[in-house]
mmCIF file of C-alpha atoms in Angstrom:
data_model
loop_
_atom_site.group_PDB
_atom_site.id
_atom_site.type_symbol
_atom_site.label_atom_id
_atom_site.label_comp_id
_atom_site.label_asym_id
_atom_site.label_seq_id
_atom_site.Cartn_x
_atom_site.Cartn_y
_atom_site.Cartn_z
ATOM 1 C CA MET E 3 0.000 0.000 0.000
ATOM 2 C CA LYS E 4 2.920 2.336 0.759
ATOM 3 C CA VAL E 5 4.324 1.770 -2.736
ATOM 4 C CA PHE E 6 0.936 2.556 -4.314
ATOM 5 C CA THR E 7 0.635 5.772 -2.271
ATOM 6 C CA LEU E 8 4.178 6.771 -3.198
ATOM 7 C CA LEU E 9 3.514 6.188 -6.913
ATOM 8 C CA ILE E 10 0.306 8.260 -6.823
ATOM 9 C CA PHE E 11 2.132 11.090 -5.051
ATOM 10 C CA LEU E 12 4.980 10.888 -7.582
ATOM 11 C CA PHE E 13 2.636 10.901 -10.590
ATOM 12 C CA PHE E 14 0.634 13.852 -9.206
ATOM 13 C CA ASN E 15 3.773 15.810 -8.362
ATOM 14 C CA LEU E 16 5.286 15.218 -11.802
ATOM 15 C CA TYR E 17 2.016 16.167 -13.518
ATOM 16 C CA VAL E 18 1.757 19.470 -11.643
ATOM 17 C CA HIS E 19 5.455 20.173 -12.235
ATOM 18 C CA SER E 20 5.138 19.395 -15.946
ATOM 19 C CA GLN E 21 2.623 22.203 -16.440
ATOM 20 C CA SER E 22 5.187 24.918 -15.697
ATOM 21 C CA ARG E 23 8.297 24.073 -17.796
ATOM 22 C CA PRO E 24 8.252 24.010 -21.587
ATOM 23 C CA SER E 25 10.491 21.442 -23.250
ATOM 24 C CA VAL E 26 9.816 19.045 -26.112
ATOM 25 C CA PRO E 27 6.296 17.919 -27.101
ATOM 26 C CA GLY E 28 4.666 14.842 -25.553
ATOM 27 C CA ARG E 29 4.620 11.488 -27.275
ATOM 28 C CA ASN E 30 2.993 8.092 -26.786
ATOM 29 C CA ALA E 31 4.418 4.764 -27.881
ATOM 30 C CA VAL E 32 3.557 1.079 -27.922
ATOM 31 C CA SER E 33 6.593 -1.143 -28.123
ATOM 32 C CA PHE E 34 7.806 -4.715 -27.996
ATOM 33 C CA GLU E 35 10.643 -5.214 -25.539
ATOM 34 C CA ILE E 36 12.994 -8.162 -25.090
ATOM 35 C CA GLY E 37 14.792 -8.426 -21.796
ATOM 36 C CA LYS E 38 14.696 -6.815 -18.379
ATOM 37 C CA ASN E 39 15.371 -10.072 -16.527
ATOM 38 C CA GLY E 40 16.162 -12.929 -18.875
ATOM 39 C CA LEU E 41 14.360 -13.587 -22.126
ATOM 40 C CA VAL E 42 11.113 -11.958 -21.100
ATOM 41 C CA PHE E 43 8.972 -10.572 -23.901
ATOM 42 C CA ASN E 44 7.221 -7.384 -22.808
ATOM 43 C CA LEU E 45 4.517 -5.259 -24.325
ATOM 44 C CA SER E 46 5.059 -1.693 -23.193
ATOM 45 C CA LEU E 47 2.858 1.411 -23.255
ATOM 46 C CA ASP E 48 4.875 4.601 -22.918
ATOM 47 C CA HIS E 49 3.659 8.167 -22.342
ATOM 48 C CA LYS E 50 6.031 11.127 -22.371
ATOM 49 C CA VAL E 51 4.460 14.110 -20.605
ATOM 50 C CA GLN E 52 3.795 17.026 -22.940
ATOM 51 C CA ASN E 53 6.241 19.943 -22.668
ATOM 52 C CA ASN E 54 8.452 18.092 -20.198
ATOM 53 C CA ASN E 55 11.078 15.373 -20.207
ATOM 54 C CA PHE E 56 9.235 13.207 -17.675
ATOM 55 C CA GLY E 57 7.303 10.137 -18.710
ATOM 56 C CA PHE E 58 5.550 7.011 -17.507
ATOM 57 C CA LYS E 59 5.294 3.487 -18.832
ATOM 58 C CA ALA E 60 3.445 0.275 -18.106
ATOM 59 C CA ASN E 61 4.664 -3.210 -19.042
ATOM 60 C CA ILE E 62 3.265 -6.698 -19.148
ATOM 61 C CA GLY E 63 5.360 -9.672 -20.162
ATOM 62 C CA SER E 64 6.194 -13.347 -20.068
ATOM 63 C CA ASN E 65 9.053 -15.617 -21.081
ATOM 64 C CA LEU E 66 6.553 -17.890 -22.908
ATOM 65 C CA GLY E 67 8.364 -20.821 -21.295
ATOM 66 C CA ILE E 68 7.258 -24.401 -20.928
ATOM 67 C CA ASN E 69 9.279 -25.579 -17.932
ATOM 68 C CA THR E 70 10.085 -22.299 -16.228
ATOM 69 C CA ILE E 71 7.238 -19.818 -16.374
ATOM 70 C CA SER E 72 7.949 -16.145 -15.737
ATOM 71 C CA ILE E 73 5.267 -13.452 -15.731
ATOM 72 C CA MET E 74 5.741 -9.803 -14.863
ATOM 73 C CA THR E 75 3.608 -6.677 -14.934
ATOM 74 C CA GLY E 76 4.277 -3.220 -13.627
ATOM 75 C CA ALA E 77 4.907 0.446 -14.215
ATOM 76 C CA GLY E 78 7.566 3.052 -13.834
ATOM 77 C CA GLY E 79 8.614 6.592 -14.392
ATOM 78 C CA TYR E 80 11.572 8.087 -16.220
ATOM 79 C CA TYR E 81 13.332 11.313 -17.031
ATOM 80 C CA LEU E 82 14.958 12.018 -20.405
ATOM 81 C CA PHE E 83 18.225 13.938 -20.709
ATOM 82 C CA GLY E 84 18.879 15.331 -24.158
ATOM 83 C CA ASN E 85 17.062 17.146 -26.890
ATOM 84 C CA ASP E 86 15.604 16.710 -30.344
ATOM 85 C CA LYS E 87 15.072 12.945 -30.848
ATOM 86 C CA LYS E 88 17.970 11.284 -28.960
ATOM 87 C CA PHE E 89 17.871 10.932 -25.192
ATOM 88 C CA PHE E 90 19.609 9.351 -22.219
ATOM 89 C CA GLU E 91 16.871 7.727 -20.130
ATOM 90 C CA LEU E 92 17.012 7.323 -16.347
ATOM 91 C CA GLY E 93 14.101 5.785 -14.461
ATOM 92 C CA LEU E 94 12.711 3.557 -11.762
ATOM 93 C CA ASP E 95 10.321 0.653 -12.345
ATOM 94 C CA ILE E 96 8.421 -1.630 -9.996
ATOM 95 C CA TYR E 97 6.950 -4.937 -11.158
ATOM 96 C CA TYR E 98 4.896 -7.760 -9.790
ATOM 97 C CA TYR E 99 7.046 -10.763 -10.662
ATOM 98 C CA TYR E 100 6.005 -14.419 -10.699
ATOM 99 C CA VAL E 101 8.304 -17.375 -11.481
ATOM 100 C CA ASP E 102 7.213 -21.007 -11.393
ATOM 101 C CA SER E 103 10.028 -23.485 -11.930
ATOM 102 C CA PRO E 104 9.002 -27.093 -11.299
ATOM 103 C CA GLN E 105 12.535 -28.333 -12.081
ATOM 104 C CA ASP E 106 14.205 -28.821 -8.725
ATOM 105 C CA ASP E 107 17.201 -30.747 -10.076
ATOM 106 C CA VAL E 108 18.590 -27.833 -12.133
ATOM 107 C CA VAL E 109 20.286 -25.108 -10.129
ATOM 108 C CA GLY E 110 21.799 -22.211 -12.005
ATOM 109 C CA LEU E 111 23.095 -18.770 -11.353
ATOM 110 C CA PRO E 112 20.417 -16.222 -10.466
ATOM 111 C CA ILE E 113 21.439 -14.023 -13.391
ATOM 112 C CA PHE E 114 18.131 -14.175 -15.238
ATOM 113 C CA PHE E 115 15.665 -15.781 -12.847
ATOM 114 C CA PRO E 116 15.777 -16.565 -9.128
ATOM 115 C CA ASN E 117 16.813 -20.126 -8.187
ATOM 116 C CA SER E 118 13.449 -20.785 -6.582
ATOM 117 C CA ASP E 119 9.805 -20.007 -7.220
ATOM 118 C CA SER E 120 9.032 -16.346 -6.649
ATOM 119 C CA ASN E 121 5.897 -14.320 -6.186
ATOM 120 C CA THR E 122 7.100 -10.858 -5.253
ATOM 121 C CA LEU E 123 7.603 -7.203 -6.101
ATOM 122 C CA TYR E 124 10.637 -6.499 -8.256
ATOM 123 C CA PRO E 125 12.107 -2.970 -8.157
ATOM 124 C CA SER E 126 14.595 -2.096 -10.884
ATOM 125 C CA LEU E 127 16.505 0.840 -12.301
ATOM 126 C CA ASN E 128 16.318 1.854 -15.925
ATOM 127 C CA ILE E 129 19.459 3.316 -17.510
ATOM 128 C CA GLY E 130 19.310 3.541 -21.269
ATOM 129 C CA TYR E 131 19.281 5.232 -24.632
ATOM 130 C CA ARG E 132 16.106 6.315 -26.423
ATOM 131 C CA LYS E 133 15.694 7.500 -30.007
ATOM 132 C CA TYR E 134 12.443 8.732 -31.513
ATOM 133 C CA LYS E 135 11.855 8.411 -35.232
ATOM 134 C CA ARG E 136 9.002 9.870 -37.241
ATOM 135 C CA LYS E 137 6.620 7.008 -36.414
ATOM 136 C CA GLY E 138 8.840 4.820 -34.271
ATOM 137 C CA ILE E 139 10.892 4.487 -31.121
ATOM 138 C CA PHE E 140 14.030 2.523 -30.294
ATOM 139 C CA ARG E 141 15.234 1.902 -26.733
ATOM 140 C CA CYS E 142 18.086 -0.112 -25.236
ATOM 141 C CA GLY E 143 19.750 -0.154 -21.871
ATOM 142 C CA LEU E 144 20.480 -1.765 -18.532
ATOM 143 C CA SER E 145 17.861 -2.604 -15.928
ATOM 144 C CA PRO E 146 19.422 -4.008 -12.743
ATOM 145 C CA GLY E 147 16.972 -5.107 -10.068
ATOM 146 C CA TYR E 148 16.590 -6.909 -6.768
ATOM 147 C CA ILE E 149 14.566 -9.995 -5.910
ATOM 148 C CA LYS E 150 15.285 -10.998 -2.331
ATOM 149 C CA PRO E 151 18.029 -12.264 -1.796
ATOM 150 C CA TYR E 152 19.381 -11.862 -5.351
ATOM 151 C CA PHE E 153 20.697 -8.902 -7.307
ATOM 152 C CA ILE E 154 19.575 -9.541 -10.909
ATOM 153 C CA PRO E 155 21.464 -7.673 -13.643
ATOM 154 C CA GLY E 156 19.285 -6.980 -16.628
ATOM 155 C CA ALA E 157 19.326 -5.483 -20.084
ATOM 156 C CA TYR E 158 16.703 -4.762 -22.723
ATOM 157 C CA VAL E 159 16.146 -3.815 -26.344
ATOM 158 C CA SER E 160 12.846 -2.310 -27.474
ATOM 159 C CA TRP E 161 11.262 -1.341 -30.800
ATOM 160 C CA GLY E 162 7.880 0.248 -31.232
ATOM 161 C CA PHE E 163 5.468 2.635 -32.862
ATOM 162 C CA SER E 164 5.074 6.164 -31.618
ATOM 163 C CA PHE E 165 2.043 8.335 -32.063
ATOM 164 C CA GLY E 166 0.870 11.701 -30.898
ATOM 165 C CA LYS E 167 2.582 15.026 -31.475
ATOM 166 C CA GLU E 168 5.692 15.002 -33.642
ATOM 167 C CA MET E 169 8.971 15.746 -31.947
#
């Protein structure tokens, strides 16, 4: 509940703040993302606040696995450093993360998935590069996170369609 309250406060504060500083126009995007933690395929909805470099996104994804099933959904906020159509992206995401791995005889490194079944919140950073095209968006970067007791390094690549006001 504290996380939900914090996110609402953050969104409200960023919305009010975004009304006072002109920057680049807003933009929406729907993209397909590979990564974050392992080979998870995410569908992402992205909204960059108009006249500001703040934005929000929501993701839902799965690894589409047979033996190890991973499902995640969540949201986050970001700030873009740069101008025109190329940006350095810095953000914070929080996901609900579910892993079901019935294989108890295979123990690996917790680089992509935890070694055991998980049903938890997964906070992660988002450090990346973003480039807008006329009708598209490209993103790539690092997304390290923490699932108790493991630090999970992550990376992602994303392609999508952008719509809304031209940048």
